[in-house]
XYZ file of N, CA and C in Angstrom:
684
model
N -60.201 -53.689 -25.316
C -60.803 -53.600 -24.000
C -61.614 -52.332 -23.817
N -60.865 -51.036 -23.928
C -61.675 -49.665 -24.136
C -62.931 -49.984 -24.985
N -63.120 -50.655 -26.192
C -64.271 -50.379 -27.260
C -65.527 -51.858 -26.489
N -64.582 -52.699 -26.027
C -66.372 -53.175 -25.276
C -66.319 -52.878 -23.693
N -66.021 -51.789 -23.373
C -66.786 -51.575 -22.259
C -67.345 -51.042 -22.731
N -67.455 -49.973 -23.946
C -69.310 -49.389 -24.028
C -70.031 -50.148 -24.625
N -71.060 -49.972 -23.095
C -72.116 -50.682 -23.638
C -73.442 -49.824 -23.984
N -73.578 -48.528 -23.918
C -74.599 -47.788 -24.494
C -74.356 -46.440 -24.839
N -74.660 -46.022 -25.897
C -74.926 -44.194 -25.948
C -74.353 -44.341 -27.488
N -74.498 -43.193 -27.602
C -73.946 -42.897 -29.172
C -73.093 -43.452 -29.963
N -71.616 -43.818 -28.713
C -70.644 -44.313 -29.494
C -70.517 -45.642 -29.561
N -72.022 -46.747 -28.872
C -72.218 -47.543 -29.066
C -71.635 -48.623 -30.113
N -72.510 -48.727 -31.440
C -72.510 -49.321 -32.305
C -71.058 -49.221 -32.757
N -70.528 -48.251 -32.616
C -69.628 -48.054 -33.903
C -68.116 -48.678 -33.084
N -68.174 -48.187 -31.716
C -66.960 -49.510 -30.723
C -67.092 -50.643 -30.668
N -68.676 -51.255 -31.220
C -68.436 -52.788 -31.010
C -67.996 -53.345 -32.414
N -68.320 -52.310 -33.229
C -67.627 -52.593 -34.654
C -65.897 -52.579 -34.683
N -66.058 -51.837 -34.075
C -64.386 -51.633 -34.391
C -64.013 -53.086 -33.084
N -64.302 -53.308 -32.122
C -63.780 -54.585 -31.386
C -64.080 -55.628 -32.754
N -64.978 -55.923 -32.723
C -65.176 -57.129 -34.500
C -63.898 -57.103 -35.184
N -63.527 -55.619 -35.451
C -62.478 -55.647 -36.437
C -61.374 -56.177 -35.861
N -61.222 -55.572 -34.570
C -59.924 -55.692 -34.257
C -60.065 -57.343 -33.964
N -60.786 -57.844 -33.221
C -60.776 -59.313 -33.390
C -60.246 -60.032 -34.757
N -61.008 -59.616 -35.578
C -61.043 -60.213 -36.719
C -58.994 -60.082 -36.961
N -58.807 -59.036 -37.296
C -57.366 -58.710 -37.628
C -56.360 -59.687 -36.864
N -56.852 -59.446 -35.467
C -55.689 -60.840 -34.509
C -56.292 -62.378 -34.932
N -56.723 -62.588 -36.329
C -57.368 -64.023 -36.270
C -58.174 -64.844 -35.859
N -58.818 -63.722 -35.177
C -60.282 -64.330 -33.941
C -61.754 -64.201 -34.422
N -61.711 -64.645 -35.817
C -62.435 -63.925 -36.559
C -63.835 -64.890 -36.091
N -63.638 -65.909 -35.420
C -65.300 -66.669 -34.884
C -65.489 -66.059 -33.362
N -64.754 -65.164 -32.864
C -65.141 -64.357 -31.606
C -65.938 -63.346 -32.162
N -64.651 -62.305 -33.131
C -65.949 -61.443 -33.907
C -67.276 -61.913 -34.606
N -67.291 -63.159 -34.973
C -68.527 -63.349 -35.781
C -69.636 -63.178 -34.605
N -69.759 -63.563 -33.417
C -69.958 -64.221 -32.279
C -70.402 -62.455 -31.793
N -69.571 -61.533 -31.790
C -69.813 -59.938 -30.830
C -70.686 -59.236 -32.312
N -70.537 -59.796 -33.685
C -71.378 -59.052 -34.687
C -72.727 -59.565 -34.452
N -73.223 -60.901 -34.006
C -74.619 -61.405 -33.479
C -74.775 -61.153 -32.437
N -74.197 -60.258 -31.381
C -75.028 -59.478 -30.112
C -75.123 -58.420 -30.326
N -74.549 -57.783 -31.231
C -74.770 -56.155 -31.185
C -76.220 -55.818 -31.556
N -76.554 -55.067 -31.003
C -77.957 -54.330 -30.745
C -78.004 -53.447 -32.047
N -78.877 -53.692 -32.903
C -78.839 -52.788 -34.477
C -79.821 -51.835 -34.181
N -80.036 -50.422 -34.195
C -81.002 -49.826 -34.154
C -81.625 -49.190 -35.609
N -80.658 -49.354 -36.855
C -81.349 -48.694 -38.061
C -80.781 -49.685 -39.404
N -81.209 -49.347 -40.621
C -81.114 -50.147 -41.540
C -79.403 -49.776 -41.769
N -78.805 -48.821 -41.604
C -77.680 -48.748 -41.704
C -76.794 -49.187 -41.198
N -77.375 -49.589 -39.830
C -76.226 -50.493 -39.103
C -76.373 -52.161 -39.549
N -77.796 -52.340 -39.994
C -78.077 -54.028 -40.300
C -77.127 -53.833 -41.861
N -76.897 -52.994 -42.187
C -76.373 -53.636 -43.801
C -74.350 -53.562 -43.352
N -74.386 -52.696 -41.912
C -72.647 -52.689 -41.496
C -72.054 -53.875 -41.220
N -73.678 -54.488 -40.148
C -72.977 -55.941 -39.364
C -72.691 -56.970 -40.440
N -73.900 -56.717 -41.885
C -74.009 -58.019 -42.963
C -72.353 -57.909 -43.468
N -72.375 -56.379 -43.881
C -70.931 -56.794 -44.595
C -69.781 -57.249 -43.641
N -69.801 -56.914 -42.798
C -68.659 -57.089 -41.702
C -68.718 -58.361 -41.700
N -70.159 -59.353 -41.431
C -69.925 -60.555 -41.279
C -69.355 -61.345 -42.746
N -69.918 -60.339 -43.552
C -69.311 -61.653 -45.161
C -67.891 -61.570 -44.996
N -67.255 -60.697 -44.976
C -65.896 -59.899 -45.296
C -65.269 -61.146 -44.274
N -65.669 -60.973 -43.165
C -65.114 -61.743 -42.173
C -64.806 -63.609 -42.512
N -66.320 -63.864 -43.184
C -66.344 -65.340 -43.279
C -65.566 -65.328 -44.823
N -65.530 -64.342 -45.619
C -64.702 -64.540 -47.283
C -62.882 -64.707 -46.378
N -62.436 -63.593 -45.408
C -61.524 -63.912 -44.934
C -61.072 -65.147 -44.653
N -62.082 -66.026 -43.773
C -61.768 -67.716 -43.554
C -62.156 -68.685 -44.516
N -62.351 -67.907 -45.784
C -62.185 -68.895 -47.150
C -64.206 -69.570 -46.924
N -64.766 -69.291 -46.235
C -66.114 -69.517 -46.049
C -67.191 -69.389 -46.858
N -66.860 -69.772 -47.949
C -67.384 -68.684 -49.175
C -69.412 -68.998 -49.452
N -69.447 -70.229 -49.012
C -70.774 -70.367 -48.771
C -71.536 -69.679 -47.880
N -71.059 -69.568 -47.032
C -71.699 -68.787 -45.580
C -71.849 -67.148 -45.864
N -70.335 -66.974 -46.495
C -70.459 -65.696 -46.944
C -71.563 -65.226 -47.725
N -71.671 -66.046 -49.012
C -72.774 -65.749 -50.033
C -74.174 -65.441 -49.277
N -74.713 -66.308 -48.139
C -75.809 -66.277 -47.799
C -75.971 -64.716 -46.773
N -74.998 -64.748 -45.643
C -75.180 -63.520 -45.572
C -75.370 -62.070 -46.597
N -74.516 -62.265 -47.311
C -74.818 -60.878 -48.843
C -76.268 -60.889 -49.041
N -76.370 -62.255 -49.617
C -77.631 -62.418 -49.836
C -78.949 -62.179 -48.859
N -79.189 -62.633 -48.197
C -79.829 -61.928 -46.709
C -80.149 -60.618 -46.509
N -78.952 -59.668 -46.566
C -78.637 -58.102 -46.223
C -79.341 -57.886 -47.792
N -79.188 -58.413 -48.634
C -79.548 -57.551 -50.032
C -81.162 -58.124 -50.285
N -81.954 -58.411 -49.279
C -83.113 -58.810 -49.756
C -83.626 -57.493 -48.796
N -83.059 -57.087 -47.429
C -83.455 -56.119 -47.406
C -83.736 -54.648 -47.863
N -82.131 -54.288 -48.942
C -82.383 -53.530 -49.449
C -81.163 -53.105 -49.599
N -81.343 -52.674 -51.687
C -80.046 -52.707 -52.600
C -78.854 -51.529 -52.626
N -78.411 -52.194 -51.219
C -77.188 -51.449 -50.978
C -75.692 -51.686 -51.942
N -75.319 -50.682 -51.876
C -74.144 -50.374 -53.156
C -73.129 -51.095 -52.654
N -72.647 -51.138 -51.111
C -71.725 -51.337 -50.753
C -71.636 -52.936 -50.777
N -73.123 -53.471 -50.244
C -72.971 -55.105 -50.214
C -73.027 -55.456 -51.884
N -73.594 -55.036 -51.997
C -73.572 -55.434 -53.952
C -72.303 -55.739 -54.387
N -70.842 -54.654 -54.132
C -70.342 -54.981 -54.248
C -69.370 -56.024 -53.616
N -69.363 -56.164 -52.488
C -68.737 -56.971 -51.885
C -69.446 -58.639 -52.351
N -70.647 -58.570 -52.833
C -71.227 -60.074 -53.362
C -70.225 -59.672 -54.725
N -70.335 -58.953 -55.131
C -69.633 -59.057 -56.667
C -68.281 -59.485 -56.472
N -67.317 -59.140 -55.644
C -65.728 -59.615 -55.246
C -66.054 -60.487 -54.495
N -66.575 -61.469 -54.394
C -66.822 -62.732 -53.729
C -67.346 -63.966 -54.916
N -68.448 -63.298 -55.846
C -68.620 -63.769 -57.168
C -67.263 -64.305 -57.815
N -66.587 -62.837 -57.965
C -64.702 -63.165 -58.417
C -64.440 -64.453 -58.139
N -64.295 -64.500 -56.920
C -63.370 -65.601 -56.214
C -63.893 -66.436 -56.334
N -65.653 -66.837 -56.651
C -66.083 -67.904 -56.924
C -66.025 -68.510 -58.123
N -65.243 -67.620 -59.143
C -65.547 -67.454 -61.095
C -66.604 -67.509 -61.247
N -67.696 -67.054 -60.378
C -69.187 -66.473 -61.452
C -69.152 -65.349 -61.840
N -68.845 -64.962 -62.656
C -68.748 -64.038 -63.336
C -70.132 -64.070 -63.719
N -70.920 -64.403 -63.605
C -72.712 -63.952 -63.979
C -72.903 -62.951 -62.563
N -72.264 -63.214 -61.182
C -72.767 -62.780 -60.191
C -72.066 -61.692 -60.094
N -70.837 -61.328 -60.806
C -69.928 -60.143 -60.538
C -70.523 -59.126 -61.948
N -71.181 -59.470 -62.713
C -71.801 -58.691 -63.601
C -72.971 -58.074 -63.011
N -73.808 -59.022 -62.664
C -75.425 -58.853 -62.185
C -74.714 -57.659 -61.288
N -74.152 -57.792 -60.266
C -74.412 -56.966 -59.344
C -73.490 -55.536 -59.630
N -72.669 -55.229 -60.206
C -71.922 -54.240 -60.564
C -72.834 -53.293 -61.729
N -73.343 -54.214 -62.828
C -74.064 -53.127 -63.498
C -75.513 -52.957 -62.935
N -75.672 -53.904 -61.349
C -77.139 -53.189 -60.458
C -76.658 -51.473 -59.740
N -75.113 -51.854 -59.648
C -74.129 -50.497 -59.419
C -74.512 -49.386 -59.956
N -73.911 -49.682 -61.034
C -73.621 -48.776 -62.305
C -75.166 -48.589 -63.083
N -76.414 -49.372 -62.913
C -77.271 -48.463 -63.209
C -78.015 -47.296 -62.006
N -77.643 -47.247 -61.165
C -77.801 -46.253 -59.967
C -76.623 -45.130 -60.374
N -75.972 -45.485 -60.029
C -74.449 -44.848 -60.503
C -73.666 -45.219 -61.442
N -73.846 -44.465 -62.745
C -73.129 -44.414 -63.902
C -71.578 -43.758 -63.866
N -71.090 -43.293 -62.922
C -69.998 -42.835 -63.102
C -69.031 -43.139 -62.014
N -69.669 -43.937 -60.925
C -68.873 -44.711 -60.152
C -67.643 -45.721 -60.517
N -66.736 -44.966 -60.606
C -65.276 -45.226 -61.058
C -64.997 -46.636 -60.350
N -64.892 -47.057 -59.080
C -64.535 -48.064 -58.715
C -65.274 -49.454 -59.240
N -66.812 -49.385 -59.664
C -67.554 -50.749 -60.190
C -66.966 -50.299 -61.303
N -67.369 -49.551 -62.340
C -66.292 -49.632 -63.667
C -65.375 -50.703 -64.139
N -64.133 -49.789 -63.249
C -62.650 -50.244 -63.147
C -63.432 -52.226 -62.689
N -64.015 -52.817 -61.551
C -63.683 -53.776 -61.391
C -64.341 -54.469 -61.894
N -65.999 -54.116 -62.852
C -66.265 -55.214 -64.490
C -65.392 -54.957 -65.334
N -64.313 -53.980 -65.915
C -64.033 -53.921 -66.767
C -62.540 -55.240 -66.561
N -62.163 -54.973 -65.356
C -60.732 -55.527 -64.927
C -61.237 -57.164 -65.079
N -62.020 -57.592 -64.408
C -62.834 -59.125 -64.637
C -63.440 -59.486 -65.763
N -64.030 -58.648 -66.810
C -63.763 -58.934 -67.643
C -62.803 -59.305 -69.079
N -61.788 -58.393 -68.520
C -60.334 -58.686 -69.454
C -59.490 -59.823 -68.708
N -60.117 -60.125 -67.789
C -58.981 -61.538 -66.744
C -59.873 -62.496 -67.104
N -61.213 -62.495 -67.107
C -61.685 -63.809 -66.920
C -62.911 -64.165 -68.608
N -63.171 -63.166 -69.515
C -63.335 -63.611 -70.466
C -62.664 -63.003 -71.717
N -63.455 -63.221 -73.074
C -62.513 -62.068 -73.812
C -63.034 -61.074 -74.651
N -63.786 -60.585 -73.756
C -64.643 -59.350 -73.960
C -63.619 -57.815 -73.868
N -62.794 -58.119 -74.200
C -61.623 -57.348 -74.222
C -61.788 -55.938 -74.663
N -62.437 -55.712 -75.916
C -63.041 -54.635 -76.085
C -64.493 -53.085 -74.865
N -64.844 -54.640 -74.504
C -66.031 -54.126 -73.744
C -65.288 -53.669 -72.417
N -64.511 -54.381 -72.270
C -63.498 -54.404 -70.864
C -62.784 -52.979 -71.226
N -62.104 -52.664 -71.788
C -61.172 -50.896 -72.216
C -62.445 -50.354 -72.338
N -63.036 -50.415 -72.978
C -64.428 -48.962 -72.760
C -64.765 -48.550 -71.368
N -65.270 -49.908 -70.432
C -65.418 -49.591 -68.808
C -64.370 -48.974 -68.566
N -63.072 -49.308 -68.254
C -61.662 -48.841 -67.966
C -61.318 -47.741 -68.409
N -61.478 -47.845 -69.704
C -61.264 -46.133 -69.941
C -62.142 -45.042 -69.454
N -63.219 -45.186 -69.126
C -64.110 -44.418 -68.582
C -63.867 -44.433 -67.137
N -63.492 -45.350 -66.106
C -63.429 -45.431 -65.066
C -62.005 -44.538 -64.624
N -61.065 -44.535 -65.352
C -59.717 -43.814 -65.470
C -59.705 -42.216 -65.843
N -61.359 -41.638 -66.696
C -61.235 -40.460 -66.697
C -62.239 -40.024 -65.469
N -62.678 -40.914 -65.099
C -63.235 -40.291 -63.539
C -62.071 -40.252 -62.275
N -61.042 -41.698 -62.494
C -60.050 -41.098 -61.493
C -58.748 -41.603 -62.432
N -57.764 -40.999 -62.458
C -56.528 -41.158 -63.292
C -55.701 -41.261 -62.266
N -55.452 -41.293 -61.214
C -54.425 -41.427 -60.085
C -54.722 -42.506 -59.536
N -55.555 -43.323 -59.598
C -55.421 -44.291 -59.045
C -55.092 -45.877 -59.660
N -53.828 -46.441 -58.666
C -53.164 -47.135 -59.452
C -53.825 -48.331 -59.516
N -54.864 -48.712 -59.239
C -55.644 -49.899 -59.165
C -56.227 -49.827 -60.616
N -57.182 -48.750 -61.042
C -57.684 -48.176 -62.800
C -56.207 -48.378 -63.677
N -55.067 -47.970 -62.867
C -54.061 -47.750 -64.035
C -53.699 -49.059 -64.335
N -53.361 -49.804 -63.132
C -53.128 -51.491 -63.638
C -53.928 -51.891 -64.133
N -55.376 -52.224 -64.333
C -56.703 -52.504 -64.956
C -56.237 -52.024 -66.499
N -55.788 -50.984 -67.014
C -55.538 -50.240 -68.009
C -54.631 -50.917 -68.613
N -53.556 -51.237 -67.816
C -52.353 -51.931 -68.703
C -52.607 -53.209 -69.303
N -53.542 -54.420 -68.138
C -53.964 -55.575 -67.974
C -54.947 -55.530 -69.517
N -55.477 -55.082 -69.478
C -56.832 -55.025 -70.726
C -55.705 -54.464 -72.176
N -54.852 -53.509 -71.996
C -53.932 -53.167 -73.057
C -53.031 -54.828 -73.570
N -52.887 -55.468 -72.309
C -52.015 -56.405 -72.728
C -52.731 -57.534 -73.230
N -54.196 -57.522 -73.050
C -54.920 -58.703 -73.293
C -55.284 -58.590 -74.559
N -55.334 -56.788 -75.068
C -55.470 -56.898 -76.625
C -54.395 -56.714 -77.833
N -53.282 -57.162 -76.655
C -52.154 -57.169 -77.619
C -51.231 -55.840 -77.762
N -51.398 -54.984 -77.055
C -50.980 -53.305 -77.250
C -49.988 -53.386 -76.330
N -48.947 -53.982 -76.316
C -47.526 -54.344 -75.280
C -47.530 -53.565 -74.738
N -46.572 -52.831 -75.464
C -45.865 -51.267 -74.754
C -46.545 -49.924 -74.190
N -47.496 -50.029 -74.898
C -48.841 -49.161 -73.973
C -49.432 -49.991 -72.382
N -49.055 -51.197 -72.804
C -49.462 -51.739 -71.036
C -48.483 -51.487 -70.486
N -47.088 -51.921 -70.537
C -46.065 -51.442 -70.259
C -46.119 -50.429 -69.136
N -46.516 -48.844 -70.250
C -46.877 -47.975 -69.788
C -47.604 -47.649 -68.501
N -48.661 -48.114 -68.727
C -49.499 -48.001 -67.647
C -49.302 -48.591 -66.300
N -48.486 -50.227 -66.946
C -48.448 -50.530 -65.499
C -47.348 -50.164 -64.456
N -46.155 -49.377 -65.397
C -45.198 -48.753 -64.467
C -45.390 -47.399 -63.545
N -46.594 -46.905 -64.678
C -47.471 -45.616 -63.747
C -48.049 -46.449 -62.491
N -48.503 -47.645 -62.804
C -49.533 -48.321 -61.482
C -48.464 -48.593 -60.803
N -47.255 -49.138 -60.688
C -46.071 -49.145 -59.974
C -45.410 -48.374 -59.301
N -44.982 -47.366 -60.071
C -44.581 -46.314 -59.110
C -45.795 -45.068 -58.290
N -46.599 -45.638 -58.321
C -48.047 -45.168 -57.336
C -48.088 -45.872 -56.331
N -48.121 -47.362 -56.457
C -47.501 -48.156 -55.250
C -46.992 -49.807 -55.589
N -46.200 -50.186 -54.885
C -45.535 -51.112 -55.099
C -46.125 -52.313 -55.170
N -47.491 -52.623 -55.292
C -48.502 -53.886 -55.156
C -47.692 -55.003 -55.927
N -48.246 -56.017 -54.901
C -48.067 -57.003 -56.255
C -48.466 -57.497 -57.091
N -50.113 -57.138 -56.867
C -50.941 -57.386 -58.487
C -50.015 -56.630 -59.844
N -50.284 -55.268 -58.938
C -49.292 -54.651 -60.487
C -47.728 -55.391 -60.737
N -47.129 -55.720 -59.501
C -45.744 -56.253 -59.743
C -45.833 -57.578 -60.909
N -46.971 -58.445 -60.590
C -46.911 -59.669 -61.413
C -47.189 -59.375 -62.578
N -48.089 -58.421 -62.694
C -48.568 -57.871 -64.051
C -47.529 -57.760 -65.159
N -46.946 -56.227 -64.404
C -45.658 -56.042 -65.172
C -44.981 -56.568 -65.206
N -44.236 -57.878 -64.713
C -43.313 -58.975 -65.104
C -43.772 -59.194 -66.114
N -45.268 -60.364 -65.901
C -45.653 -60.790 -66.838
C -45.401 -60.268 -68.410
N -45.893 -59.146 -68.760
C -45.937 -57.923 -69.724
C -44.649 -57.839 -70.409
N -43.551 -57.608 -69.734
C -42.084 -57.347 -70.100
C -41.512 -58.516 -70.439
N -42.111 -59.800 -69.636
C -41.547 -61.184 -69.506
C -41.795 -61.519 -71.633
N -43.461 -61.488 -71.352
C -43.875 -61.748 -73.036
C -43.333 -60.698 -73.737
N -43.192 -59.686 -73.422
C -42.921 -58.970 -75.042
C -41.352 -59.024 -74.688
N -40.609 -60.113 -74.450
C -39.139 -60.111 -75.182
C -37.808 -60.104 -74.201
N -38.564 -59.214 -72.911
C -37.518 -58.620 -72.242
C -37.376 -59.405 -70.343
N -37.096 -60.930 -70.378
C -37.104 -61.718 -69.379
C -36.310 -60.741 -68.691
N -35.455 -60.623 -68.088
C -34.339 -59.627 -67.734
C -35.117 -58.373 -66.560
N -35.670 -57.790 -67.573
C -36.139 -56.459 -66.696
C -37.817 -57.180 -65.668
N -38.175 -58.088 -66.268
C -39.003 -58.884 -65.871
C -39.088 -59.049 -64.041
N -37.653 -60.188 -64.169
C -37.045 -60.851 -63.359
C -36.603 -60.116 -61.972
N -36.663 -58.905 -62.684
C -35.827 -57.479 -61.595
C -37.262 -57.097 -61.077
N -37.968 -56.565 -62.007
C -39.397 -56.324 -61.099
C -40.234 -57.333 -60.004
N -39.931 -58.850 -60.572
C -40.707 -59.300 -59.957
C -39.663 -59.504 -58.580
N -38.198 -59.683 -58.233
C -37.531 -59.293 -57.663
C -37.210 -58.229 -56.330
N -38.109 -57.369 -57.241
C -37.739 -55.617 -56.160
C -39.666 -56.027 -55.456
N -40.400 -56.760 -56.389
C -41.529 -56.888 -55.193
C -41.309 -57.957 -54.239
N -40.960 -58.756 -54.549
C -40.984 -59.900 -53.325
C -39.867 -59.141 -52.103
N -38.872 -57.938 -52.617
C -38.088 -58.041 -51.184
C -39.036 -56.907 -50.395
N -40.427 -56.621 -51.157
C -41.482 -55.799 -50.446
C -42.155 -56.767 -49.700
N -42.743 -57.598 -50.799
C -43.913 -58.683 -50.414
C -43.275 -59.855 -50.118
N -42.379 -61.045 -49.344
C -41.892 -61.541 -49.469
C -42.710 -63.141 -50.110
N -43.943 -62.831 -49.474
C -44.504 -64.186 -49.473
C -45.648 -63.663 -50.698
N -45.704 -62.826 -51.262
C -46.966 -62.429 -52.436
C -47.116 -63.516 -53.460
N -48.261 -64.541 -52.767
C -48.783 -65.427 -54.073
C -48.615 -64.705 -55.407
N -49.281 -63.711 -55.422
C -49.705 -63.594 -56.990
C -48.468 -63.068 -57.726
N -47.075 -63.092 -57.126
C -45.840 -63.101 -57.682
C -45.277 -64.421 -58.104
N -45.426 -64.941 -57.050
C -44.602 -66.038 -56.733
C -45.384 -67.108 -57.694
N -46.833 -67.163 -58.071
C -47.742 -67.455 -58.890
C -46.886 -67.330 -60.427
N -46.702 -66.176 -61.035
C -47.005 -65.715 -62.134
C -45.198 -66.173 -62.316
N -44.471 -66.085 -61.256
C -43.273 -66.746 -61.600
C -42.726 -68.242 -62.018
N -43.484 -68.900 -60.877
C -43.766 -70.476 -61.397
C -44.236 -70.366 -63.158
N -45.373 -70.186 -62.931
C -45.810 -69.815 -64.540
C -44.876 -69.719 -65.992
N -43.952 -68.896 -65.329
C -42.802 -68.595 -66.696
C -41.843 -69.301 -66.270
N -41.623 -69.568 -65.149
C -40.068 -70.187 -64.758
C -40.397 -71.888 -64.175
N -41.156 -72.433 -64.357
C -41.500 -73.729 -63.704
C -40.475 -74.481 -63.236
């Protein structure tokens, strides 16, 4: 209520953004779509805020066509890093992996040392082909730009385990674990411990995440998987 009564001055733009969000968050995400097409844009920075806000919003309701066209739209105006990537994690979800390449190394030739596109061609490429090699070179490079972060460190283990290097994924992904309790990394490391021998300690990890995550597909996924 506070963020749309303003309706003009400085702090304009940036309260009707945050009402969008907050819409969006309570599930009202075709009200926000609805307050992101009245807002008044005054610079190219705010037209590339509303584009992503609106993809993010319509990838949220599984919209994935609608989504694409907005990205697309915002990126004819001009090759912003941020929508690039957000078409590239939408690519993901579509398995084009032609569209999560194109646009990450449009990234990474602007910015060569941007740790986060790195980490997420290198991570899509060790999940979704088997460029496995090419995949640890990105990753490893993306990990000496940031080493604390447990998203690179799971990426690290994931690509270790895809080339067969067990216990070095192992490794990594219990560092990505005790950084935070996700359940990408949780399924991971089941997975990992599950194949190299040790169902048991598996069973406990994937275990101690669900009484985090109770409902985490990508646990509950990777468990069906081994336990059908």
């Amino acid at each position: 209520g506070y963020y749309s009564a303003v309706k003009a001055g400085s702090a304009y733009f940036d309260s009707q953004m945050r009402s969008a969000f907050i819409l969006s968050k309570l599930t009202r995400g075709d009200e926000a779509l609805l307050l992101l097409d009245r807002i008044a844009i005054g610079s190219e920075r705010e037209t590339m805020e509303v584009c992503r806000a609106k993809g993010e919003i319509l990838v949220e309701q599984k919209r994935y066509g609608e989504a694409m066209e907005v990205f697309d739209d915002g990126l004819k105006v001009t090759k912003n890093e941020e929508l690039l990537y957000a078409r590239a994690m939408l690519g993901e979800k579509l398995g084009r992996i032609d569209i999560v390449e194109r646009d990450l190394r449009a990234i990474l030739e602007d910015d060569p040392e941007n740790a986060q596109a790195l980490n997420a061609l290198g991570y899509t490429l060790a999940d979704r082909t088997e460029r496995y090699d090419e995949a640890y070179t990105l990753i490893e490079k993306a990990l000496e730009l940031d080493p604390e972060s447990f998203y690179i460190l799971d990426s690290m283990g994931w690509v270790l385990y895809r080339l067969g290097r067990l216990d070095e994924a192992i490794k990594y992904l219990k560092l990505a674990r005790d950084l935070k309790n996700d359940p990408e990394v949780v399924s991971h490391l089941g997975e990992v411990l599950w194949v190299s021998g040790n169902p048991q300690a598996a069973q406990e990890v994937w275990n101690s995440g669900l009484e985090a995550h109770p409902n985490a597909e990508k646990i509950l996924d990777v468990i069906k998987r081994f336990k059908p």
